[in-house]
Structures are given as structure tokens and as C-alpha cells.
């Protein structure tokens, strides 16, 4: 558009006695409309431009021939612009519609992999959120899920090697296995072994039958933290190379206190080595009503600003929790916003945060461990 206007002005200034092209300025509306994606705008712009060239008075006899030739040339140029713009706009509109459909399909597929968490499961208030380092991707290499099972509320959080779209296949394999095993395996150790077998099967299938210790797939791994919160608030965990969660302690006065837990041994990430015969189950401190656990991936702690300063996750958790009752959704959103401010929106790695708050009342001796009908829908 700017080039069209500039070219006409430069010609008129440099060739004052040459052919007159000033009338071509009337084509500007049609050219401008060509970039709006609207065919109706193209037609109206062209019609307006042509109407502007129609003489309203009686031209002088000596200049009528020149004026007629100039008007015919201008009209021909405008009609050419309108025709080309009309066709281009139609193609552009189809491409935009196809892009919108592709984005809707991609968003639905990504939500099926990393599903939104329900606000409450078995008396546990929860929230989860993530940020992908790949622009335009809703899912990256981080994974998390929380389920109500007959054995308690079980959660998983992990980080597949790499980030962004390339890691989605591994994330889908691990999460799919967890969503089945969490309901079927009585012990957390059984769940972890199912995840390990699912990851190995996925990598072999991805290698196309050429899976060897030297193949690139043999270097893939996933860090995993499995967590179980029993009906009495007892917390047990299995850790394969993942950061331990933070505990948020609700205070009678003032903001909550954030403390990082380290209750037991950490195994290597899944995929690097076979699991040992005996898995070290960690018994964490019980989670009393009002307190919360915050699970996270290393993308939160490793996020840096322009000066290379690491993100202060512990301080951000305490600030996001604030005074009064801890609200998991506020904690997750506060940490997400703080990370984006700290990094200026430029993430080097994916990040995920899950907050679980014990909102249960003391259980009676006859309490059942079965899954309520309302929570079972999240299976």
C-alpha cells in the first residue's frame, strides 16, 4: 500500500510533463481493502474508486481526449487491482479458516494429553498449570495428572528429555500408563513399574525395531515423582530423578511458609537404568488440613532472567500463597505470572506446577475408601 502511494507521488514529482498518473491514487482504497481479508470490502473499495473517477462536470473540449484516456487507464488499473485482490482475498480467507480448524484440532489433542485438573478430588483441593518453551504449543515435555483411586489420591509429575513438541509422544505414553495403573495397582511400586514398561515400549516402537543401546532412543529418559495422599493425610512417594515438592504451611498470622521436602532416596530417571528389585518408598510427613504440597518441574527453579539469576521459587510460592487459607489455583497462577515476569516471557525449558491442599475434615472410623461418583468422572 505504501509502495503504491509512494510510487505515484515520486512519478508525479520527477516527471511533471509526462503521463499523468495522479488518478491512480483512487485505487488506494481497493488496495487497502485487499489486506483486510474481506471480499465485500474489496468490491466496495473498487466501486468507490471507480465512482471517484467519473467526471461530474462538462470537460473542456481541448482536454476531453486526454482526460478520457487518463480515466480509461486509471479505471483499467483499478479493475485489475480489484480482480486480483478479490481472488487473493478468497484464498486468504480459506487459509485462515483452515488454520483456525487446525488450531482447534491441535488444542483438543493437546488437552487430551494434558487434561485440565478438576478443582477438587476426595477432599483434596488442587490446581495445575504449565508453560511450554515452544511458541504456540500448549503441551511440552512436562507432564502431570491427579486421580482419585480406591487407594487414595494419586499424583504424578514428570519431565521428559527435551522440551516442546518433540517430547509430546513420550508424555502421552507415560500419562496414558499412569491413568490405568493408578487405579489397578495397589502399591505405588506397581504403578512405577508400569510406567517404566510403558516408556520402554514407546521408545522401542519409536525406533521402529532398531532399538539398541547405541540408538538415539536409548538416551531418552523421563524424571517422575509419584505421590499418594491417603484418607488420613499420610503421604508416600517414589522419586525417579525429579525435584521433591515444596510444602506450604498455613500460618495463623501472616503469609504461608514454604519449605522444600526431601523425605527419601531418589532413583535415576526412568529409561536410563532398570528399576531395582526393591523400590525405596518415601514416607513423607502427614499433610494436615489447611496445608498444601506444591509439585513442580525443574523448569521453574532453573528459569533465569536476562542477568542469569535463577528464579526464586521458594519466595514466589510464599508470596503466591499469601496470608489466610491457601488457594491452590492462586498459588499456581501466582508462580506462572512470576516466572513470566522474571524471564521476560522467554522460557528456556518447559515448566509445570501442581498444588494440592488438604481440605478434608477429620475422618470417622467408618469412612470408606471408595471413590465418590462425582470424582470418578475424572478417571
mmCIF file of C-alpha atoms in Angstrom:
data_model
loop_
_atom_site.group_PDB
_atom_site.id
_atom_site.type_symbol
_atom_site.label_atom_id
_atom_site.label_comp_id
_atom_site.label_asym_id
_atom_site.label_seq_id
_atom_site.Cartn_x
_atom_site.Cartn_y
_atom_site.Cartn_z
ATOM 1 C CA UNK A 1 0.000 0.000 0.000
ATOM 2 C CA UNK A 2 2.732 2.466 0.979
ATOM 3 C CA UNK A 3 4.728 1.476 -2.094
ATOM 4 C CA UNK A 4 1.745 2.225 -4.354
ATOM 5 C CA UNK A 5 1.264 5.714 -2.943
ATOM 6 C CA UNK A 6 4.982 6.500 -2.869
ATOM 7 C CA UNK A 7 5.469 5.362 -6.481
ATOM 8 C CA UNK A 8 2.694 7.659 -7.757
ATOM 9 C CA UNK A 9 3.993 10.656 -5.817
ATOM 10 C CA UNK A 10 7.593 10.112 -6.975
ATOM 11 C CA UNK A 11 6.464 9.824 -10.641
ATOM 12 C CA UNK A 12 4.435 12.998 -10.488
ATOM 13 C CA UNK A 13 7.317 14.925 -8.924
ATOM 14 C CA UNK A 14 10.035 13.576 -11.211
ATOM 15 C CA UNK A 15 8.040 13.721 -14.493
ATOM 16 C CA UNK A 16 5.824 16.813 -14.328
ATOM 17 C CA UNK A 17 5.296 16.821 -18.121
ATOM 18 C CA UNK A 18 4.926 13.079 -18.578
ATOM 19 C CA UNK A 19 1.759 10.958 -18.471
ATOM 20 C CA UNK A 20 -0.486 11.870 -15.559
ATOM 21 C CA UNK A 21 -0.920 9.047 -13.078
ATOM 22 C CA UNK A 22 -2.305 11.025 -10.155
ATOM 23 C CA UNK A 23 -5.719 9.430 -10.793
ATOM 24 C CA UNK A 24 -4.277 6.087 -9.709
ATOM 25 C CA UNK A 25 -4.415 7.335 -6.137
ATOM 26 C CA UNK A 26 -8.097 6.443 -6.324
ATOM 27 C CA UNK A 27 -7.070 2.776 -6.313
ATOM 28 C CA UNK A 28 -5.716 3.142 -2.775
ATOM 29 C CA UNK A 29 -8.999 2.077 -1.105
ATOM 30 C CA UNK A 30 -9.117 -1.109 -3.160
ATOM 31 C CA UNK A 31 -5.503 -1.959 -2.360
ATOM 32 C CA UNK A 32 -6.025 -1.272 1.336
ATOM 33 C CA UNK A 33 -9.103 -3.497 1.399
ATOM 34 C CA UNK A 34 -7.137 -6.318 -0.233
ATOM 35 C CA UNK A 35 -5.277 -6.834 3.034
ATOM 36 C CA UNK A 36 -8.357 -6.987 5.259
ATOM 37 C CA UNK A 37 -9.436 -10.490 4.176
ATOM 38 C CA UNK A 38 -12.938 -9.309 3.215
ATOM 39 C CA UNK A 39 -14.260 -9.758 -0.322
ATOM 40 C CA UNK A 40 -17.097 -7.326 0.336
ATOM 41 C CA UNK A 41 -14.561 -4.665 1.304
ATOM 42 C CA UNK A 42 -12.710 -5.325 -1.941
ATOM 43 C CA UNK A 43 -15.844 -4.849 -4.047
ATOM 44 C CA UNK A 44 -16.952 -1.727 -2.202
ATOM 45 C CA UNK A 45 -13.448 -0.242 -2.334
ATOM 46 C CA UNK A 46 -13.183 -0.828 -6.074
ATOM 47 C CA UNK A 47 -16.660 0.587 -6.736
ATOM 48 C CA UNK A 48 -15.891 3.672 -4.699
ATOM 49 C CA UNK A 49 -12.621 4.183 -6.510
ATOM 50 C CA UNK A 50 -14.275 3.906 -9.926
ATOM 51 C CA UNK A 51 -17.058 6.264 -8.917
ATOM 52 C CA UNK A 52 -14.467 8.823 -7.836
ATOM 53 C CA UNK A 53 -13.097 8.902 -11.407
ATOM 54 C CA UNK A 54 -16.407 9.734 -13.072
ATOM 55 C CA UNK A 55 -16.382 13.415 -14.136
ATOM 56 C CA UNK A 56 -19.244 15.363 -12.642
ATOM 57 C CA UNK A 57 -18.910 18.419 -14.833
ATOM 58 C CA UNK A 58 -18.565 19.142 -18.583
ATOM 59 C CA UNK A 59 -14.876 18.844 -19.521
ATOM 60 C CA UNK A 60 -13.234 21.399 -21.779
ATOM 61 C CA UNK A 61 -13.206 20.360 -25.475
ATOM 62 C CA UNK A 62 -9.472 20.692 -25.832
ATOM 63 C CA UNK A 63 -8.747 18.418 -22.886
ATOM 64 C CA UNK A 64 -11.531 15.862 -23.275
ATOM 65 C CA UNK A 65 -9.436 13.344 -25.268
ATOM 66 C CA UNK A 66 -6.541 13.404 -22.825
ATOM 67 C CA UNK A 67 -8.868 13.261 -19.852
ATOM 68 C CA UNK A 68 -10.772 10.325 -21.323
ATOM 69 C CA UNK A 69 -7.570 8.392 -21.972
ATOM 70 C CA UNK A 70 -6.343 9.049 -18.453
ATOM 71 C CA UNK A 71 -9.639 7.927 -16.940
ATOM 72 C CA UNK A 72 -9.703 4.759 -19.027
ATOM 73 C CA UNK A 73 -6.142 3.890 -17.968
ATOM 74 C CA UNK A 74 -6.906 4.550 -14.319
ATOM 75 C CA UNK A 75 -10.117 2.522 -14.451
ATOM 76 C CA UNK A 76 -8.299 -0.400 -16.090
ATOM 77 C CA UNK A 77 -5.626 -0.344 -13.379
ATOM 78 C CA UNK A 78 -8.198 -0.201 -10.604
ATOM 79 C CA UNK A 79 -10.248 -3.047 -12.065
ATOM 80 C CA UNK A 80 -7.090 -5.149 -12.326
ATOM 81 C CA UNK A 81 -6.282 -4.486 -8.675
ATOM 82 C CA UNK A 82 -9.837 -5.304 -7.634
ATOM 83 C CA UNK A 83 -9.903 -8.571 -9.593
ATOM 84 C CA UNK A 84 -6.536 -9.773 -8.288
ATOM 85 C CA UNK A 85 -7.409 -8.676 -4.755
ATOM 86 C CA UNK A 86 -10.771 -10.442 -4.945
ATOM 87 C CA UNK A 87 -9.136 -13.745 -5.876
ATOM 88 C CA UNK A 88 -6.308 -13.335 -3.378
ATOM 89 C CA UNK A 89 -8.700 -12.447 -0.587
ATOM 90 C CA UNK A 90 -10.758 -15.581 -1.233
ATOM 91 C CA UNK A 91 -7.675 -17.780 -0.995
ATOM 92 C CA UNK A 92 -6.535 -15.941 2.112
ATOM 93 C CA UNK A 93 -9.919 -16.481 3.757
ATOM 94 C CA UNK A 94 -9.787 -20.218 3.054
ATOM 95 C CA UNK A 95 -6.288 -20.463 4.509
ATOM 96 C CA UNK A 96 -7.366 -18.574 7.628
ATOM 97 C CA UNK A 97 -10.345 -20.903 8.122
ATOM 98 C CA UNK A 98 -8.112 -23.964 7.694
ATOM 99 C CA UNK A 99 -5.616 -22.522 10.171
ATOM 100 C CA UNK A 100 -8.366 -21.940 12.741
ATOM 101 C CA UNK A 101 -9.596 -25.513 12.318
ATOM 102 C CA UNK A 102 -6.059 -26.885 12.636
ATOM 103 C CA UNK A 103 -5.544 -24.908 15.834
ATOM 104 C CA UNK A 104 -8.812 -26.175 17.275
ATOM 105 C CA UNK A 105 -7.854 -29.779 16.498
ATOM 106 C CA UNK A 106 -4.362 -29.274 17.957
ATOM 107 C CA UNK A 107 -5.768 -27.694 21.116
ATOM 108 C CA UNK A 108 -8.231 -30.580 21.575
ATOM 109 C CA UNK A 109 -5.464 -33.151 21.054
ATOM 110 C CA UNK A 110 -3.136 -31.413 23.477
ATOM 111 C CA UNK A 111 -5.871 -31.151 26.104
ATOM 112 C CA UNK A 112 -6.495 -34.873 25.746
ATOM 113 C CA UNK A 113 -2.822 -35.482 26.579
ATOM 114 C CA UNK A 114 -2.503 -32.976 29.427
ATOM 115 C CA UNK A 115 -6.031 -32.693 30.766
ATOM 116 C CA UNK A 116 -7.159 -29.795 32.948
ATOM 117 C CA UNK A 117 -7.293 -30.846 36.586
ATOM 118 C CA UNK A 118 -10.605 -30.784 38.464
ATOM 119 C CA UNK A 119 -10.793 -28.286 41.330
ATOM 120 C CA UNK A 120 -11.351 -30.992 43.960
ATOM 121 C CA UNK A 121 -10.794 -34.743 44.404
ATOM 122 C CA UNK A 122 -11.598 -36.755 47.548
ATOM 123 C CA UNK A 123 -11.343 -33.724 49.810
ATOM 124 C CA UNK A 124 -8.119 -32.504 48.162
ATOM 125 C CA UNK A 125 -8.340 -29.063 46.582
ATOM 126 C CA UNK A 126 -5.977 -28.867 43.628
ATOM 127 C CA UNK A 127 -4.843 -26.872 40.622
ATOM 128 C CA UNK A 128 -2.245 -27.301 37.918
ATOM 129 C CA UNK A 129 -0.644 -25.143 35.269
ATOM 130 C CA UNK A 130 2.198 -25.252 32.792
ATOM 131 C CA UNK A 131 4.168 -23.170 30.330
ATOM 132 C CA UNK A 132 5.724 -24.525 27.147
ATOM 133 C CA UNK A 133 9.054 -23.290 25.855
ATOM 134 C CA UNK A 134 7.827 -23.883 22.277
ATOM 135 C CA UNK A 135 5.901 -20.946 20.905
ATOM 136 C CA UNK A 136 2.281 -21.804 20.135
ATOM 137 C CA UNK A 137 2.392 -25.194 21.901
ATOM 138 C CA UNK A 138 0.057 -25.860 24.813
ATOM 139 C CA UNK A 139 1.915 -29.030 25.811
ATOM 140 C CA UNK A 140 5.633 -29.648 26.075
ATOM 141 C CA UNK A 141 7.894 -32.134 27.800
ATOM 142 C CA UNK A 142 6.352 -31.699 31.258
ATOM 143 C CA UNK A 143 3.549 -33.957 32.452
ATOM 144 C CA UNK A 144 1.215 -34.138 35.430
ATOM 145 C CA UNK A 145 -2.003 -35.814 36.482
ATOM 146 C CA UNK A 146 -4.009 -36.269 39.691
ATOM 147 C CA UNK A 147 -6.571 -39.057 40.137
ATOM 148 C CA UNK A 148 -8.912 -40.260 42.865
ATOM 149 C CA UNK A 149 -8.395 -44.011 43.304
ATOM 150 C CA UNK A 150 -9.539 -46.644 45.827
ATOM 151 C CA UNK A 151 -6.072 -46.360 47.411
ATOM 152 C CA UNK A 152 -6.068 -42.601 47.875
ATOM 153 C CA UNK A 153 -5.446 -39.534 45.736
ATOM 154 C CA UNK A 154 -2.510 -40.286 43.476
ATOM 155 C CA UNK A 155 -0.485 -37.719 41.580
ATOM 156 C CA UNK A 156 2.321 -37.861 39.060
ATOM 157 C CA UNK A 157 4.554 -35.111 37.757
ATOM 158 C CA UNK A 158 7.449 -35.588 35.407
ATOM 159 C CA UNK A 159 9.754 -34.106 32.820
ATOM 160 C CA UNK A 160 10.627 -35.844 29.559
ATOM 161 C CA UNK A 161 14.027 -35.234 27.999
ATOM 162 C CA UNK A 162 13.864 -32.258 25.687
ATOM 163 C CA UNK A 163 11.020 -29.810 25.530
ATOM 164 C CA UNK A 164 8.216 -28.627 23.324
ATOM 165 C CA UNK A 165 6.505 -30.622 20.597
ATOM 166 C CA UNK A 166 9.247 -33.228 20.257
ATOM 167 C CA UNK A 167 8.525 -34.622 23.737
ATOM 168 C CA UNK A 168 4.725 -34.912 23.431
ATOM 169 C CA UNK A 169 4.819 -38.592 22.354
ATOM 170 C CA UNK A 170 6.751 -39.587 25.464
ATOM 171 C CA UNK A 171 4.439 -37.515 27.662
ATOM 172 C CA UNK A 172 1.373 -39.232 26.174
ATOM 173 C CA UNK A 173 2.839 -42.716 26.724
ATOM 174 C CA UNK A 174 3.682 -42.082 30.387
ATOM 175 C CA UNK A 175 0.411 -40.343 31.245
ATOM 176 C CA UNK A 176 -1.664 -42.992 29.485
ATOM 177 C CA UNK A 177 0.026 -45.700 31.515
ATOM 178 C CA UNK A 178 -0.424 -43.793 34.786
ATOM 179 C CA UNK A 179 -4.152 -43.256 34.197
ATOM 180 C CA UNK A 180 -4.639 -47.019 34.054
ATOM 181 C CA UNK A 181 -2.075 -48.228 36.566
ATOM 182 C CA UNK A 182 -3.096 -45.759 39.300
ATOM 183 C CA UNK A 183 -6.494 -47.465 39.547
ATOM 184 C CA UNK A 184 -5.271 -51.035 39.133
ATOM 185 C CA UNK A 185 -2.089 -51.248 41.221
ATOM 186 C CA UNK A 186 -2.444 -51.400 44.991
ATOM 187 C CA UNK A 187 1.125 -50.241 45.645
ATOM 188 C CA UNK A 188 2.917 -47.211 44.241
ATOM 189 C CA UNK A 189 5.798 -49.515 43.298
ATOM 190 C CA UNK A 190 3.498 -51.365 40.910
ATOM 191 C CA UNK A 191 2.454 -48.062 39.325
ATOM 192 C CA UNK A 192 6.072 -47.036 38.793
ATOM 193 C CA UNK A 193 6.969 -50.355 37.180
ATOM 194 C CA UNK A 194 4.041 -49.969 34.792
ATOM 195 C CA UNK A 195 5.299 -46.514 33.814
ATOM 196 C CA UNK A 196 8.775 -47.896 33.220
ATOM 197 C CA UNK A 197 7.476 -50.645 30.939
ATOM 198 C CA UNK A 198 5.262 -48.194 29.036
ATOM 199 C CA UNK A 199 8.214 -45.872 28.414
ATOM 200 C CA UNK A 200 10.412 -48.708 27.183
ATOM 201 C CA UNK A 201 7.652 -49.943 24.859
ATOM 202 C CA UNK A 202 7.130 -46.430 23.486
ATOM 203 C CA UNK A 203 10.826 -45.942 22.767
ATOM 204 C CA UNK A 204 11.093 -49.323 21.035
ATOM 205 C CA UNK A 205 8.102 -48.516 18.837
ATOM 206 C CA UNK A 206 9.546 -45.108 18.012
ATOM 207 C CA UNK A 207 12.840 -46.726 16.995
ATOM 208 C CA UNK A 208 10.939 -48.906 14.516
ATOM 209 C CA UNK A 209 12.506 -52.200 15.569
ATOM 210 C CA UNK A 210 16.055 -50.808 15.539
ATOM 211 C CA UNK A 211 16.227 -50.189 19.284
ATOM 212 C CA UNK A 212 19.749 -50.828 20.567
ATOM 213 C CA UNK A 213 21.854 -49.384 23.404
ATOM 214 C CA UNK A 214 23.537 -47.198 20.762
ATOM 215 C CA UNK A 215 20.331 -45.851 19.208
ATOM 216 C CA UNK A 216 19.243 -42.272 19.984
ATOM 217 C CA UNK A 217 16.084 -43.559 21.692
ATOM 218 C CA UNK A 218 18.231 -45.332 24.298
ATOM 219 C CA UNK A 219 19.302 -41.898 25.585
ATOM 220 C CA UNK A 220 15.729 -40.774 26.249
ATOM 221 C CA UNK A 221 14.533 -40.551 29.846
ATOM 222 C CA UNK A 222 11.748 -39.168 31.999
ATOM 223 C CA UNK A 223 12.006 -37.867 35.544
ATOM 224 C CA UNK A 224 8.977 -38.937 37.592
ATOM 225 C CA UNK A 225 7.599 -38.182 41.042
ATOM 226 C CA UNK A 226 4.734 -40.408 42.188
ATOM 227 C CA UNK A 227 2.745 -39.215 45.184
ATOM 228 C CA UNK A 228 -0.104 -40.742 47.174
ATOM 229 C CA UNK A 229 -2.202 -38.919 49.774
ATOM 230 C CA UNK A 230 -4.130 -41.352 51.962
ATOM 231 C CA UNK A 231 -7.504 -40.668 53.598
ATOM 232 C CA UNK A 232 -5.740 -39.789 56.871
ATOM 233 C CA UNK A 233 -3.344 -37.327 55.204
ATOM 234 C CA UNK A 234 -0.432 -39.774 55.089
ATOM 235 C CA UNK A 235 1.840 -39.015 52.132
ATOM 236 C CA UNK A 236 4.042 -41.582 50.416
ATOM 237 C CA UNK A 237 6.187 -41.055 47.337
ATOM 238 C CA UNK A 238 8.537 -42.629 44.815
ATOM 239 C CA UNK A 239 11.057 -40.372 43.102
ATOM 240 C CA UNK A 240 12.984 -41.040 39.904
ATOM 241 C CA UNK A 241 15.289 -38.080 39.358
ATOM 242 C CA UNK A 242 12.663 -35.401 39.995
ATOM 243 C CA UNK A 243 12.723 -32.378 42.347
ATOM 244 C CA UNK A 244 10.995 -33.006 45.667
ATOM 245 C CA UNK A 245 7.862 -30.923 46.278
ATOM 246 C CA UNK A 246 7.521 -27.861 48.481
ATOM 247 C CA UNK A 247 5.232 -27.855 51.495
ATOM 248 C CA UNK A 248 3.160 -24.742 52.168
ATOM 249 C CA UNK A 249 2.316 -24.327 55.836
ATOM 250 C CA UNK A 250 -0.697 -22.182 56.622
ATOM 251 C CA UNK A 251 0.072 -19.692 59.395
ATOM 252 C CA UNK A 252 -2.377 -18.221 61.940
ATOM 253 C CA UNK A 253 -0.923 -14.777 61.248
ATOM 254 C CA UNK A 254 0.949 -13.622 58.167
ATOM 255 C CA UNK A 255 1.734 -15.356 54.872
ATOM 256 C CA UNK A 256 2.257 -19.090 54.464
ATOM 257 C CA UNK A 257 5.701 -20.638 54.892
ATOM 258 C CA UNK A 258 7.284 -22.618 52.038
ATOM 259 C CA UNK A 259 9.675 -25.469 52.812
ATOM 260 C CA UNK A 260 11.226 -27.930 50.391
ATOM 261 C CA UNK A 261 10.878 -31.563 51.383
ATOM 262 C CA UNK A 262 13.485 -34.303 50.958
ATOM 263 C CA UNK A 263 11.971 -37.362 52.600
ATOM 264 C CA UNK A 264 13.891 -40.187 50.952
ATOM 265 C CA UNK A 265 16.140 -41.685 48.318
ATOM 266 C CA UNK A 266 15.999 -40.569 44.702
ATOM 267 C CA UNK A 267 16.263 -43.171 41.943
ATOM 268 C CA UNK A 268 17.673 -42.415 38.466
ATOM 269 C CA UNK A 269 15.187 -41.161 35.850
ATOM 270 C CA UNK A 270 13.090 -43.757 34.054
ATOM 271 C CA UNK A 271 14.664 -45.090 30.874
ATOM 272 C CA UNK A 272 18.324 -44.831 31.864
ATOM 273 C CA UNK A 273 18.627 -47.963 34.027
ATOM 274 C CA UNK A 274 16.402 -50.888 35.020
ATOM 275 C CA UNK A 275 14.452 -50.377 38.228
ATOM 276 C CA UNK A 276 15.868 -52.166 41.290
ATOM 277 C CA UNK A 277 14.081 -55.143 42.815
ATOM 278 C CA UNK A 278 13.237 -53.139 45.945
ATOM 279 C CA UNK A 279 11.913 -49.636 45.407
ATOM 280 C CA UNK A 280 12.593 -47.104 48.206
ATOM 281 C CA UNK A 281 9.137 -45.838 49.191
ATOM 282 C CA UNK A 282 9.463 -42.470 50.945
ATOM 283 C CA UNK A 283 7.143 -41.746 53.870
ATOM 284 C CA UNK A 284 6.630 -38.008 53.966
ATOM 285 C CA UNK A 285 5.286 -36.019 56.901
ATOM 286 C CA UNK A 286 1.470 -36.166 57.036
ATOM 287 C CA UNK A 287 -0.411 -33.384 55.266
ATOM 288 C CA UNK A 288 -2.747 -31.828 57.848
ATOM 289 C CA UNK A 289 -5.890 -29.945 56.841
ATOM 290 C CA UNK A 290 -5.045 -26.471 55.551
ATOM 291 C CA UNK A 291 -1.503 -27.258 54.395
ATOM 292 C CA UNK A 292 -0.517 -27.859 50.784
ATOM 293 C CA UNK A 293 2.080 -29.634 48.677
ATOM 294 C CA UNK A 294 3.411 -27.963 45.524
ATOM 295 C CA UNK A 295 4.856 -30.266 42.886
ATOM 296 C CA UNK A 296 6.960 -28.700 40.158
ATOM 297 C CA UNK A 297 9.374 -29.429 37.341
ATOM 298 C CA UNK A 298 12.925 -28.127 37.154
ATOM 299 C CA UNK A 299 11.868 -25.537 34.575
ATOM 300 C CA UNK A 300 10.537 -23.436 37.453
ATOM 301 C CA UNK A 301 13.714 -23.432 39.530
ATOM 302 C CA UNK A 302 16.045 -23.189 36.525
ATOM 303 C CA UNK A 303 14.287 -20.225 34.887
ATOM 304 C CA UNK A 304 16.656 -17.243 34.577
ATOM 305 C CA UNK A 305 16.351 -13.578 33.857
ATOM 306 C CA UNK A 306 18.491 -11.585 31.417
ATOM 307 C CA UNK A 307 21.286 -11.327 34.008
ATOM 308 C CA UNK A 308 21.341 -15.108 34.574
ATOM 309 C CA UNK A 309 19.707 -15.007 38.023
ATOM 310 C CA UNK A 310 17.708 -18.118 38.886
ATOM 311 C CA UNK A 311 14.027 -17.802 39.672
ATOM 312 C CA UNK A 312 13.420 -17.699 43.479
ATOM 313 C CA UNK A 313 10.744 -20.405 43.560
ATOM 314 C CA UNK A 314 10.525 -20.708 47.337
ATOM 315 C CA UNK A 315 9.916 -16.992 47.823
ATOM 316 C CA UNK A 316 7.449 -16.921 44.917
ATOM 317 C CA UNK A 317 5.441 -19.753 46.486
ATOM 318 C CA UNK A 318 5.150 -17.956 49.807
ATOM 319 C CA UNK A 319 4.125 -14.731 48.082
ATOM 320 C CA UNK A 320 1.574 -16.506 45.874
ATOM 321 C CA UNK A 321 0.042 -18.307 48.871
ATOM 322 C CA UNK A 322 -0.270 -15.076 50.832
ATOM 323 C CA UNK A 323 -1.990 -14.787 54.209
ATOM 324 C CA UNK A 324 -5.075 -16.757 55.145
ATOM 325 C CA UNK A 325 -6.227 -20.069 53.652
ATOM 326 C CA UNK A 326 -4.048 -21.430 50.866
ATOM 327 C CA UNK A 327 -5.809 -21.439 47.489
ATOM 328 C CA UNK A 328 -4.108 -23.852 45.013
ATOM 329 C CA UNK A 329 -5.357 -22.001 41.922
ATOM 330 C CA UNK A 330 -3.944 -18.716 43.245
ATOM 331 C CA UNK A 331 -0.615 -20.384 44.036
ATOM 332 C CA UNK A 332 -0.279 -21.881 40.547
ATOM 333 C CA UNK A 333 -1.275 -18.678 38.764
ATOM 334 C CA UNK A 334 0.988 -16.588 41.002
ATOM 335 C CA UNK A 335 4.005 -18.763 40.209
ATOM 336 C CA UNK A 336 3.244 -18.764 36.465
ATOM 337 C CA UNK A 337 2.980 -14.979 36.395
ATOM 338 C CA UNK A 338 6.141 -14.563 38.473
ATOM 339 C CA UNK A 339 8.136 -16.846 36.151
ATOM 340 C CA UNK A 340 6.989 -14.902 33.088
ATOM 341 C CA UNK A 341 7.954 -11.613 34.729
ATOM 342 C CA UNK A 342 11.324 -12.977 35.811
ATOM 343 C CA UNK A 343 12.222 -14.347 32.362
ATOM 344 C CA UNK A 344 10.564 -11.627 30.325
ATOM 345 C CA UNK A 345 8.428 -14.323 28.685
ATOM 346 C CA UNK A 346 11.478 -16.105 27.223
ATOM 347 C CA UNK A 347 11.483 -19.634 28.652
ATOM 348 C CA UNK A 348 14.445 -21.918 28.054
ATOM 349 C CA UNK A 349 12.561 -25.005 29.281
ATOM 350 C CA UNK A 350 9.005 -26.140 29.907
ATOM 351 C CA UNK A 351 7.554 -25.570 33.369
ATOM 352 C CA UNK A 352 4.729 -27.232 35.307
ATOM 353 C CA UNK A 353 3.307 -26.613 38.791
ATOM 354 C CA UNK A 354 0.659 -28.613 40.686
ATOM 355 C CA UNK A 355 -0.697 -27.580 44.098
ATOM 356 C CA UNK A 356 -2.575 -29.987 46.410
ATOM 357 C CA UNK A 357 -4.250 -28.679 49.572
ATOM 358 C CA UNK A 358 -5.753 -30.940 52.223
ATOM 359 C CA UNK A 359 -9.280 -29.639 52.699
ATOM 360 C CA UNK A 360 -10.616 -32.729 54.455
ATOM 361 C CA UNK A 361 -12.389 -32.923 57.748
ATOM 362 C CA UNK A 362 -11.226 -35.500 60.309
ATOM 363 C CA UNK A 363 -12.358 -38.953 59.162
ATOM 364 C CA UNK A 364 -14.592 -41.164 61.257
ATOM 365 C CA UNK A 365 -13.749 -44.812 61.878
ATOM 366 C CA UNK A 366 -16.372 -45.920 59.350
ATOM 367 C CA UNK A 367 -15.128 -43.731 56.467
ATOM 368 C CA UNK A 368 -14.998 -45.500 53.143
ATOM 369 C CA UNK A 369 -12.044 -45.521 50.784
ATOM 370 C CA UNK A 370 -14.174 -45.876 47.678
ATOM 371 C CA UNK A 371 -14.155 -43.185 45.028
ATOM 372 C CA UNK A 372 -17.184 -40.865 45.115
ATOM 373 C CA UNK A 373 -19.309 -40.846 41.968
ATOM 374 C CA UNK A 374 -18.579 -37.162 41.368
ATOM 375 C CA UNK A 375 -14.816 -37.697 41.445
ATOM 376 C CA UNK A 376 -14.880 -40.903 39.410
ATOM 377 C CA UNK A 377 -15.675 -38.894 36.314
ATOM 378 C CA UNK A 378 -12.058 -37.752 36.173
ATOM 379 C CA UNK A 379 -10.762 -41.258 35.622
#
